[in-house]
Short mmCIF file of C-alpha atoms and ligand atoms in Angstrom, two decimals:
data_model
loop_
_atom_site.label_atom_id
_atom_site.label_comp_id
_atom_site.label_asym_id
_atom_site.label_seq_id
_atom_site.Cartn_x
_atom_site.Cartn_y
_atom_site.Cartn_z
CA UNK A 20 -14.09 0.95 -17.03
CA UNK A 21 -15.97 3.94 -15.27
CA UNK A 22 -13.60 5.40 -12.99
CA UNK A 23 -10.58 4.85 -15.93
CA UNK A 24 -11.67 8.42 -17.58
CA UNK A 25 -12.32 9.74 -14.09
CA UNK A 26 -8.85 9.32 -13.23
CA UNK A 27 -7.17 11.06 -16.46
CA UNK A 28 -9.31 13.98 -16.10
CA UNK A 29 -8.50 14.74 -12.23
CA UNK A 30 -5.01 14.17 -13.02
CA UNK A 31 -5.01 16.51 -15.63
CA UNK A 32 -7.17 19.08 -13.52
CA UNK A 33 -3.88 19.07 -10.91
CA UNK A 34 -2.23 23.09 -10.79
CA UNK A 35 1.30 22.19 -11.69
CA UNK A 36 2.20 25.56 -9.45
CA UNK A 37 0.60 24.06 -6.54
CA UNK A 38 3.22 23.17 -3.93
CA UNK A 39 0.87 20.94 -2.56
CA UNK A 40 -0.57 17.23 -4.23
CA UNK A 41 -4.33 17.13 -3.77
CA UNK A 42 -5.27 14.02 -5.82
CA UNK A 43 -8.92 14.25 -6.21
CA UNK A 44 -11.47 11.29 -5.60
CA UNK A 45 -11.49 9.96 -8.64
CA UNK A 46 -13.91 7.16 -7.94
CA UNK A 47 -18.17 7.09 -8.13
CA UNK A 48 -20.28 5.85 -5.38
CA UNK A 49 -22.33 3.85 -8.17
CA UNK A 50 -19.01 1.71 -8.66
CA UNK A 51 -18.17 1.72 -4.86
CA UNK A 52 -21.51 0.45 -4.60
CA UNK A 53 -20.95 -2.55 -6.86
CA UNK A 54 -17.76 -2.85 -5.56
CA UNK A 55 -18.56 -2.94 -2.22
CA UNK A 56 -21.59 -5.63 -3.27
CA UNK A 57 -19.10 -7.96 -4.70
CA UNK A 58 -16.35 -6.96 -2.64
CA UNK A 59 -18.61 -8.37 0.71
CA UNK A 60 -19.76 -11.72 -0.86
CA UNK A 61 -16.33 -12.78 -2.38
CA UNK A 62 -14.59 -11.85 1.52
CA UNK A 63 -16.96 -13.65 3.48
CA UNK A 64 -16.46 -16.92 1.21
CA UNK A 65 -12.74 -16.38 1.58
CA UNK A 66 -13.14 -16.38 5.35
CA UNK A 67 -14.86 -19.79 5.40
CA UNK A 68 -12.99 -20.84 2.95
CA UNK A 69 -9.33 -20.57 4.88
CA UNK A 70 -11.50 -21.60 7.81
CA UNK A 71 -11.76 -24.84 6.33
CA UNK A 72 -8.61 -25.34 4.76
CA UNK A 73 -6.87 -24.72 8.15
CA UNK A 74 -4.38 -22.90 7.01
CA UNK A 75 -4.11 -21.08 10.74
CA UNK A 76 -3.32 -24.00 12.76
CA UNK A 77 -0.41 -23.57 13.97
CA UNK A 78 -1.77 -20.91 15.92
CA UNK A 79 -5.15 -21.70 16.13
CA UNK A 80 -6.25 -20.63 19.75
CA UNK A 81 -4.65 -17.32 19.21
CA UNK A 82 -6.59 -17.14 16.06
CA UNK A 83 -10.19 -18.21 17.59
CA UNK A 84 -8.90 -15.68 19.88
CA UNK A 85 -8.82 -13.04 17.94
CA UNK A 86 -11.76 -13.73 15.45
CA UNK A 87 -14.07 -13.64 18.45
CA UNK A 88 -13.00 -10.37 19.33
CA UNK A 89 -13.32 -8.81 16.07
CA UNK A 90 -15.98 -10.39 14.33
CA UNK A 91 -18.11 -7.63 13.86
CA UNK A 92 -15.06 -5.50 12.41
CA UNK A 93 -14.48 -8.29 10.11
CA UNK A 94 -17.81 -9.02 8.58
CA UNK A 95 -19.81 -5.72 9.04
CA UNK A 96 -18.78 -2.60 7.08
CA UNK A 97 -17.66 -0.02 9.52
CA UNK A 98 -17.18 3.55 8.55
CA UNK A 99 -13.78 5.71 8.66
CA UNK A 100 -13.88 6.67 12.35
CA UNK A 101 -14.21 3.08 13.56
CA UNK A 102 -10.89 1.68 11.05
CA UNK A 103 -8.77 4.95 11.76
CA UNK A 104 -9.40 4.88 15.63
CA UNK A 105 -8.63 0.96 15.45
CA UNK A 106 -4.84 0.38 16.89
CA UNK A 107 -2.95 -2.03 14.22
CA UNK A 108 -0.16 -2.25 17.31
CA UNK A 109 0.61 -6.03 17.52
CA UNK A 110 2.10 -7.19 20.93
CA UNK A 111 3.44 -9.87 18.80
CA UNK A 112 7.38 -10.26 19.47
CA UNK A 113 8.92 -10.21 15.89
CA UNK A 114 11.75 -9.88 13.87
CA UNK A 115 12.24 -9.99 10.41
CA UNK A 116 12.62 -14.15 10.12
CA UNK A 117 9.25 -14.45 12.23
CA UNK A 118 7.50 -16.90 10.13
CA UNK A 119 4.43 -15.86 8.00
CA UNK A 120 2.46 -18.48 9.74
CA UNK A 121 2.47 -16.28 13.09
CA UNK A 122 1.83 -13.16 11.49
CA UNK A 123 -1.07 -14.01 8.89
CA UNK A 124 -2.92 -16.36 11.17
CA UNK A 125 -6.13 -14.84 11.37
CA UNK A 126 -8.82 -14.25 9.16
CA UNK A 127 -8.03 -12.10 6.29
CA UNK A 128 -8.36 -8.45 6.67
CA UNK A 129 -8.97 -8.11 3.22
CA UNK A 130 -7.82 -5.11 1.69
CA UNK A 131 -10.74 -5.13 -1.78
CA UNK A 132 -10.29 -0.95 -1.46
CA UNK A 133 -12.08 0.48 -4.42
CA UNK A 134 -9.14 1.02 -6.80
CA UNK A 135 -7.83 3.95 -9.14
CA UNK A 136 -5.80 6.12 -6.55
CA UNK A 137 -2.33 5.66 -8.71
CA UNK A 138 -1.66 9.05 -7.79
CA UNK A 139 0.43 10.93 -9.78
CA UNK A 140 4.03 9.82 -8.96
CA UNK A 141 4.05 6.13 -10.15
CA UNK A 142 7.62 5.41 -12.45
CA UNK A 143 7.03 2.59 -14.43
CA UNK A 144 9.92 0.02 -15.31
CA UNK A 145 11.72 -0.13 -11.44
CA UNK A 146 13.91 -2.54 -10.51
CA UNK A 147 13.18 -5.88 -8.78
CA UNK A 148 14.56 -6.05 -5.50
CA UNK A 149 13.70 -6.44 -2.16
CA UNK A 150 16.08 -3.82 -0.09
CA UNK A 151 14.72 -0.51 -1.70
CA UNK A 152 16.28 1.95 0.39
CA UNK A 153 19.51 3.16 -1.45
CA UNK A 154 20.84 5.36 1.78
CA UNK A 155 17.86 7.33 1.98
CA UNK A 156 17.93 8.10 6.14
CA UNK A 157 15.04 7.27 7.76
CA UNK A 158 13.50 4.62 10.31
CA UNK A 159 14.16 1.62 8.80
CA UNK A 160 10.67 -0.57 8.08
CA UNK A 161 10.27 -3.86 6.33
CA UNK A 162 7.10 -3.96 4.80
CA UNK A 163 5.32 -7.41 4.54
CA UNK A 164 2.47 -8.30 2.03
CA UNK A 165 0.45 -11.19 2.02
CA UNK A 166 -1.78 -11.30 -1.44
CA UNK A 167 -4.99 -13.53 -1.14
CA UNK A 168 -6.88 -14.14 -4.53
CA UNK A 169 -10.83 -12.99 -3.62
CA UNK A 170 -11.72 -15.35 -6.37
CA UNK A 171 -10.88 -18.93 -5.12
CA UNK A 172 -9.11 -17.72 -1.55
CA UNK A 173 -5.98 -18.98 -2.20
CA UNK A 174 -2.11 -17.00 -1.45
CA UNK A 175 -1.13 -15.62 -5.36
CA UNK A 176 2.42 -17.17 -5.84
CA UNK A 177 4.45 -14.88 -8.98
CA UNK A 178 2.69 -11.83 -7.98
CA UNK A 179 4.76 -8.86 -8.07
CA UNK A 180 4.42 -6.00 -5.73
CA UNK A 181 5.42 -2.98 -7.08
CA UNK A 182 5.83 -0.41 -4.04
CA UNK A 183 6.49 3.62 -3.83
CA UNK A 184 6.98 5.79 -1.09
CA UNK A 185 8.57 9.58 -0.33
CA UNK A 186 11.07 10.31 1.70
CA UNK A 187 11.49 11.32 5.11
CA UNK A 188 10.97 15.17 3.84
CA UNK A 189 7.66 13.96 1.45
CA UNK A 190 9.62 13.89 -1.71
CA UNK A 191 9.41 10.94 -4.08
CA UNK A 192 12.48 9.32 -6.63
CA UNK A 193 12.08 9.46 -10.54
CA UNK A 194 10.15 12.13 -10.21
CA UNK A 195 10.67 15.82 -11.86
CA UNK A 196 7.31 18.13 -10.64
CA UNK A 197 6.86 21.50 -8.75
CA UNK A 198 4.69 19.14 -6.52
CA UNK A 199 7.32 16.79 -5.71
CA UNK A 200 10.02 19.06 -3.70
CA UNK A 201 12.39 21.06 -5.73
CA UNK A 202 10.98 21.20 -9.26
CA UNK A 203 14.29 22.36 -10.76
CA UNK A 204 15.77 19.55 -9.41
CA UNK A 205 16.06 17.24 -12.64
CA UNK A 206 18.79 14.99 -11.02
CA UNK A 207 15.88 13.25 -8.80
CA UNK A 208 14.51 12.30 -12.13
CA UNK A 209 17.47 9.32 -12.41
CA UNK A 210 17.01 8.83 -8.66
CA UNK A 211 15.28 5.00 -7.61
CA UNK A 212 15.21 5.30 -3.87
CA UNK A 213 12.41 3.70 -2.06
CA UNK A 214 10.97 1.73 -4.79
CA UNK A 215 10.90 -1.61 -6.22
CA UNK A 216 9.22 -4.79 -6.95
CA UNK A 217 9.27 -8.16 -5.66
CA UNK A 218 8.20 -11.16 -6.44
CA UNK A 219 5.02 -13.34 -4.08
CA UNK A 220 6.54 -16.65 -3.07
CA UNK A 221 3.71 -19.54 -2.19
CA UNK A 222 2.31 -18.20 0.77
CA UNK A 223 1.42 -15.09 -1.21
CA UNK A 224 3.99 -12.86 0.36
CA UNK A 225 6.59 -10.47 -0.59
CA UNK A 226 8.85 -8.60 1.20
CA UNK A 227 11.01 -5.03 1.43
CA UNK A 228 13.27 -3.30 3.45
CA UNK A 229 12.55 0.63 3.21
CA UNK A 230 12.26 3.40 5.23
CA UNK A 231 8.77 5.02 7.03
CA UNK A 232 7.30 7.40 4.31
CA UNK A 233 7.49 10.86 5.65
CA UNK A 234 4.51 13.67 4.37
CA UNK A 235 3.57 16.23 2.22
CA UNK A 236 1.01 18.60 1.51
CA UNK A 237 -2.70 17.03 1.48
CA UNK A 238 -2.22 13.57 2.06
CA UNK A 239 -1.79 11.29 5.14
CA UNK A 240 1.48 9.80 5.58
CA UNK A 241 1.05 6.27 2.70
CA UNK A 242 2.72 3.53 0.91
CA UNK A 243 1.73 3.18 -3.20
CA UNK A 244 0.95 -0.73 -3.97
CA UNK A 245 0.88 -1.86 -7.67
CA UNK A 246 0.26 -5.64 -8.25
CA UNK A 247 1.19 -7.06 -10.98
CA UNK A 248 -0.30 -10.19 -12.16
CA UNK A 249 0.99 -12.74 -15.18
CA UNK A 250 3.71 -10.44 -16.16
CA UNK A 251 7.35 -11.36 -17.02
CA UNK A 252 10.73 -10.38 -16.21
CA UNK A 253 13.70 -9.57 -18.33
CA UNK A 254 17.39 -10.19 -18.52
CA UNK A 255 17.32 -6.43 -16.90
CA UNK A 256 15.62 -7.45 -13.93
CA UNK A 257 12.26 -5.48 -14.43
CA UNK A 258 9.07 -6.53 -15.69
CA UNK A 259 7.30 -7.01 -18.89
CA UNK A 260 4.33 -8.12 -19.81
CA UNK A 261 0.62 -9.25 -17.19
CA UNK A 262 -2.20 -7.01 -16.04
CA UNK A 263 -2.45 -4.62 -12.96
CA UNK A 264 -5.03 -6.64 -11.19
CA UNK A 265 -4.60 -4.09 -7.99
CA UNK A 266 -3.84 -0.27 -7.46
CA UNK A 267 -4.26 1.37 -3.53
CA UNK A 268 -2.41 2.48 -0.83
CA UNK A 269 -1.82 1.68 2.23
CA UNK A 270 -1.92 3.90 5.91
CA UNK A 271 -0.38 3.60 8.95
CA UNK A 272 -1.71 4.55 12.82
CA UNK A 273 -1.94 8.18 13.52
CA UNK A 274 0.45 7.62 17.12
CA UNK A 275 2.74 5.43 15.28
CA UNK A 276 3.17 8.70 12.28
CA UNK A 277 3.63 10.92 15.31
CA UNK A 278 6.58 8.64 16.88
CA UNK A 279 8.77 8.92 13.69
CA UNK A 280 7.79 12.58 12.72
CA UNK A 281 9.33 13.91 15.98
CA UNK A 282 12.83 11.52 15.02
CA UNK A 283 15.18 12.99 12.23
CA UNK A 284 15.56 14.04 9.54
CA UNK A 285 11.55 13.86 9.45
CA UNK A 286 11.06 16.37 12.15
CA UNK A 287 12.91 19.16 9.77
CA UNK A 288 9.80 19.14 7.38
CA UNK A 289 7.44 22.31 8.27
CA UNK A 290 4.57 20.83 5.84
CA UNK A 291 1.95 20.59 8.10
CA UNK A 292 0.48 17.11 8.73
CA UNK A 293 -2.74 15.51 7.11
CA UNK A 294 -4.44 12.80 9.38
CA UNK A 295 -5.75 9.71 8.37
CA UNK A 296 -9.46 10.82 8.99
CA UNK A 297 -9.06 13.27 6.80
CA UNK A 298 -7.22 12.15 4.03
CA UNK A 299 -9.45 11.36 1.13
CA UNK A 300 -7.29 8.16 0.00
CA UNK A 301 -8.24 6.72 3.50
CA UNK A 302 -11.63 7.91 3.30
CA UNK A 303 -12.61 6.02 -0.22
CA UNK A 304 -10.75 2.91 0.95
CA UNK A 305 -12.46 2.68 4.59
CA UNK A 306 -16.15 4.25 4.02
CA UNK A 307 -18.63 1.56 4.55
CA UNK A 308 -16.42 -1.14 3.94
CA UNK A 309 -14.75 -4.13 5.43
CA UNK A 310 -11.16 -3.49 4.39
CA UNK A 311 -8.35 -2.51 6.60
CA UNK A 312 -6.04 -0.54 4.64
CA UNK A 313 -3.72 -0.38 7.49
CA UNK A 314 -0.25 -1.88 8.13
CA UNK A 315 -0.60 -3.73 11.51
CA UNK A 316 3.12 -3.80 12.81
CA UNK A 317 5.66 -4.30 15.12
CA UNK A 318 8.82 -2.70 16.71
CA UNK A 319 11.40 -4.05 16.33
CA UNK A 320 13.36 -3.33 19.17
CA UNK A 321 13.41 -0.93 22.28
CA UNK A 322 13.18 2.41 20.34
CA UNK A 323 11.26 3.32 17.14
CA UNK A 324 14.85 4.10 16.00
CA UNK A 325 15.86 0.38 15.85
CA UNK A 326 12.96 -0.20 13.08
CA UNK A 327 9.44 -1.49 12.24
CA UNK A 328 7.76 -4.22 10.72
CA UNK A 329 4.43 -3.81 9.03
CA UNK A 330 2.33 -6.57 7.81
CA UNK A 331 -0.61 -6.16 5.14
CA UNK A 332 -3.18 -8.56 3.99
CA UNK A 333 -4.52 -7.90 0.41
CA UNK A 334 -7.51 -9.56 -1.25
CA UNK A 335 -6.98 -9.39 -5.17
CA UNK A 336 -9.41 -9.78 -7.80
CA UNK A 337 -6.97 -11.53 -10.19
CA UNK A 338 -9.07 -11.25 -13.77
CA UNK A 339 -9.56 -7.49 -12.90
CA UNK A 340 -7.62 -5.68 -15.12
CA UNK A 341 -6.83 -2.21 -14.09
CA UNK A 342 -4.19 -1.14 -16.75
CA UNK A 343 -6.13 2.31 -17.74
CA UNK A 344 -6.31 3.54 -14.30
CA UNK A 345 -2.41 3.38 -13.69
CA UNK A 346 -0.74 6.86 -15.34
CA UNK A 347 3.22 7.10 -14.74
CA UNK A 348 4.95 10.12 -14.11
CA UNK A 349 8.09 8.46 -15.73
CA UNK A 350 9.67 5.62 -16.78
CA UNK A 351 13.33 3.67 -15.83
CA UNK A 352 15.46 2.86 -18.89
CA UNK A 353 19.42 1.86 -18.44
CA UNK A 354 20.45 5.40 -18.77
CA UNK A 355 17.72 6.86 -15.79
CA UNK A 356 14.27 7.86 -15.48
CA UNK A 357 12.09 9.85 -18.60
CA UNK A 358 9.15 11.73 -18.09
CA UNK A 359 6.58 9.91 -19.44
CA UNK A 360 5.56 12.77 -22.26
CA UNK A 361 1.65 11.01 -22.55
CA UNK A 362 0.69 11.66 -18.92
CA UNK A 363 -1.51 14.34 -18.12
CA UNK A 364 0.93 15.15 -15.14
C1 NAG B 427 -12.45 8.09 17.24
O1 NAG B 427 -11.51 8.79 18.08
C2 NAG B 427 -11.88 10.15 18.34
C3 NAG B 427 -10.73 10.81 19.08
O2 NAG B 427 -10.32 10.04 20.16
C4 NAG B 427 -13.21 10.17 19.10
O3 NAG B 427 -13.59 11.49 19.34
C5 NAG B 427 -14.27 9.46 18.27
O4 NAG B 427 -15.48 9.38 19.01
C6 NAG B 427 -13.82 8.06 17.88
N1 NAG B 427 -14.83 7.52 16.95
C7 NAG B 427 -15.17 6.22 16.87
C8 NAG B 427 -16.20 5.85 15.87
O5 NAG B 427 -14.64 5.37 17.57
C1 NAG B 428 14.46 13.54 -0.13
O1 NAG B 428 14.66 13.53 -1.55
C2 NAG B 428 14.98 14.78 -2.12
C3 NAG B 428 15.06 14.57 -3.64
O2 NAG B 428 16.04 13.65 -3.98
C4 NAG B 428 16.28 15.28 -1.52
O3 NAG B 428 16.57 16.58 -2.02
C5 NAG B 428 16.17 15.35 0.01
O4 NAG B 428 17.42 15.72 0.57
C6 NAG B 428 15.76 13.98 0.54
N1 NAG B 428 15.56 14.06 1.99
C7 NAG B 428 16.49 13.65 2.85
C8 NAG B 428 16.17 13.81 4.29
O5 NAG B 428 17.54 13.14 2.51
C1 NAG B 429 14.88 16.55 15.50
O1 NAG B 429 15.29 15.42 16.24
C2 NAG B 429 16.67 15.47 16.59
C3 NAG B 429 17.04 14.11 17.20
O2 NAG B 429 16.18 13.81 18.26
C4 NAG B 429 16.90 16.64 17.52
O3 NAG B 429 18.29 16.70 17.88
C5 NAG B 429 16.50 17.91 16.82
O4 NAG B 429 16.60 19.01 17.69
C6 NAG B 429 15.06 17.82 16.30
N1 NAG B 429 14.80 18.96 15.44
C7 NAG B 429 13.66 19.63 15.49
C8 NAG B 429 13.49 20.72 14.49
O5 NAG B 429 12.78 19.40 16.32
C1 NAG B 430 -13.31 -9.38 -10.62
O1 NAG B 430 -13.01 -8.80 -11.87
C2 NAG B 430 -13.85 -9.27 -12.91
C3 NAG B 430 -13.30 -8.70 -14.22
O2 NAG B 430 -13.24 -7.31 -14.15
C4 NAG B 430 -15.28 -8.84 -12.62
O3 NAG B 430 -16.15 -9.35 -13.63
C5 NAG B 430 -15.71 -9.42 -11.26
O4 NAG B 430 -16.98 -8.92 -10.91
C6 NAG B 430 -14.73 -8.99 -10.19
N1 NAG B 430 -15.06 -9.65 -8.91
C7 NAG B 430 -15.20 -8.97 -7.75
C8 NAG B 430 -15.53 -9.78 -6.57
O5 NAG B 430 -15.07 -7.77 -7.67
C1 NAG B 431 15.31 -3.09 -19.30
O1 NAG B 431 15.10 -3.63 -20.58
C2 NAG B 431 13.96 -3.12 -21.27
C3 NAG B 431 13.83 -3.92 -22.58
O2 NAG B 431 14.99 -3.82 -23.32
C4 NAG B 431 14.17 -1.63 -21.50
O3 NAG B 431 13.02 -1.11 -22.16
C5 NAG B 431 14.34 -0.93 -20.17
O4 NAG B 431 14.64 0.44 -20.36
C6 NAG B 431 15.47 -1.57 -19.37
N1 NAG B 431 15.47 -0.99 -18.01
C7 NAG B 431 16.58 -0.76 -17.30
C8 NAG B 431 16.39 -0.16 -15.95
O5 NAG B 431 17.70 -1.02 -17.71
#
């Protein structure tokens, strides 16, 4: 796999003394090129393809609706500016029982971002569960995922998303690293908040309740996406076993990042604030490119404060096999998290 090697050696090229994370583009345009190639052809068969199967009825004018306006977007690569600038505000009314069919009913953003951005805080081994939060404050977000398989355009049921995000102060769980907050601070090691896994039910869609990712230094505010494809679970409740057939990350509106960074506790962070446009994460999954790495979402009620609900739509090459280009930082065993003593990090 080319950019397999790429990845270990910019992880290993990260200063450990750094207090920022700069996680280098680890991927080459010849493969984004190919990518991109196959990525194009496989999408626009996949829009047909649910155009046909009709699996948008129910809300079928608002659909046509909405296809018309954004053709272009959807079948012409656009570059950063144009996806960044985009607004992924819905005025849809939801709440967290709105039913799938009114929030996927359009033609399928599809997410097909060139993959190998782990990054370097992945713990392997978390728990499977859907409310991930474990009294971390924060707004309150439930993120939504709808996985598509690129190959024959159908929703992947037993998929399991494996999510990560920091906290409101840019500091991830599991985690012991001068780059990840307070370096001496080896109880965050044993720490699981705001990740888990959960299982795709036949729509292709998984759920979790966490809270909006705050920042840190270098990179725009994001959400860490793992699927996991053919793999198992045990009596323990984690998984064993399948393939990672998808690694990226996922962004979130500029305005919408400003809303919760003036609430608290995230307005007490003085790490100064990357932008989408120019984070390099957002950069290698937008350039030239039909995807939409971007949650579109929601609020929930009258004030950011009361929560938000993001909804993603993800097209996965399922026989891809991306197992080389996922490093962990640590792993979860029954007595807490250990550094994983292999990784270059
Ligand atoms: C994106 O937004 C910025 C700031 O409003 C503007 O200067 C720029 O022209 C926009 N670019 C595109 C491609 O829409
Ligand atoms: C974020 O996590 C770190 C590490 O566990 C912790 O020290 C910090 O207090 C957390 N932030 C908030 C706002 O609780
Ligand atoms: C953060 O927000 C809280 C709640 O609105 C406010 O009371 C506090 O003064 C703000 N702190 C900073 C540093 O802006
Ligand atoms: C899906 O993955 C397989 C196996 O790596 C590869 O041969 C194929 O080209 C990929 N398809 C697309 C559309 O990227
Ligand atoms: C779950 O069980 C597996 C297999 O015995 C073990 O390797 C892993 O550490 C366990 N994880 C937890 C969180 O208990």
């Amino acid at each position: 796999m080319i950019f397999a090697k790429a990845t270990v050696l910019a992880l290993s090229g990260l200063s450990l003394a750094h207090p920022g994370v700069h996680e280098p583009n680890s991927y080459s345009s010849m493969a984004k090129r190919h990518f991109l190639h196959d990525a194009r052809r496989s999408l626009d068969l996949c829009a047909d393809h649910l155009e046909k199967r009709g699996v948008n009825e129910r809300a079928q004018a608002r659909r046509a609706a909405i296809i018309e306006a954004n053709k272009r977007h959807y079948f012409f690569p656009r570059d950063t500016e144009t996806t960044v600038n985009k607004t992924h505000h819905s005025s849809l009314k939801v709440s967290p029982n709105t039913p799938e069919s009114e929030l996927f009913s359009k033609n399928p953003v599809c997410i097909l971002a060139p993959e190998g951005e782990v990054g370097p805080f992945w713990v392997k081994g978390e728990l499977i569960r859907s409310d991930v939060r474990d009294g971390e404050p924060g707004i309150p977000i439930i993120l939504d995922g709808q996985f598509i398989d690129i190959n024959t355009c159908e929703p992947i049921k037993d998929l399991y998303w494996d999510v990560w995000n920091c906290n409101s102060t840019g500091v991830y769980s599991g985690v012991q690293s001068d780059s990840n907050g307070n370096g001496d601070d080896a109880s965050n090691l044993d720490k699981t908040f705001l990740r888990g896994i959960q299982k795709t039910d036949s729509d292709g869609v998984a759920q979790f309740k966490t809270i909006f990712p705050g920042h840190y230094s270098g990179r725009a505010t994001h959400v860490h996406v793992i699927a996991h494809t053919d793999a198992h679970v045990l009596p323990n409740n984690t998984l064993t076993g399948g393939h990672v057939s998808h690694v990226g990350q996922l962004f979130f509106d500029q305005d919408l990042i400003t809303m919760v960074e003036a609430t608290y506790p995230y307005n007490t962070s003085t790490v100064d604030i990357t932008k989408n446009i120019d984070d390099h994460v957002v950069q290698v999954e937008t350039a030239d490119s039909t995807s939409d790495p971007f949650f579109e979402y929601a609020l929930l009620g009258d004030s950011i404060e009361d929560g938000i609900f993001g909804w993603v739509t993800l097209g996965i090459n399922t026989t891809a096999s991306h197992d080389s280009d996922v490093s962990y930082a640590a792993f979860l065993t029954k007595n807490g998290g250990v550094k994983n003593g292999d990784s270059s990090f």
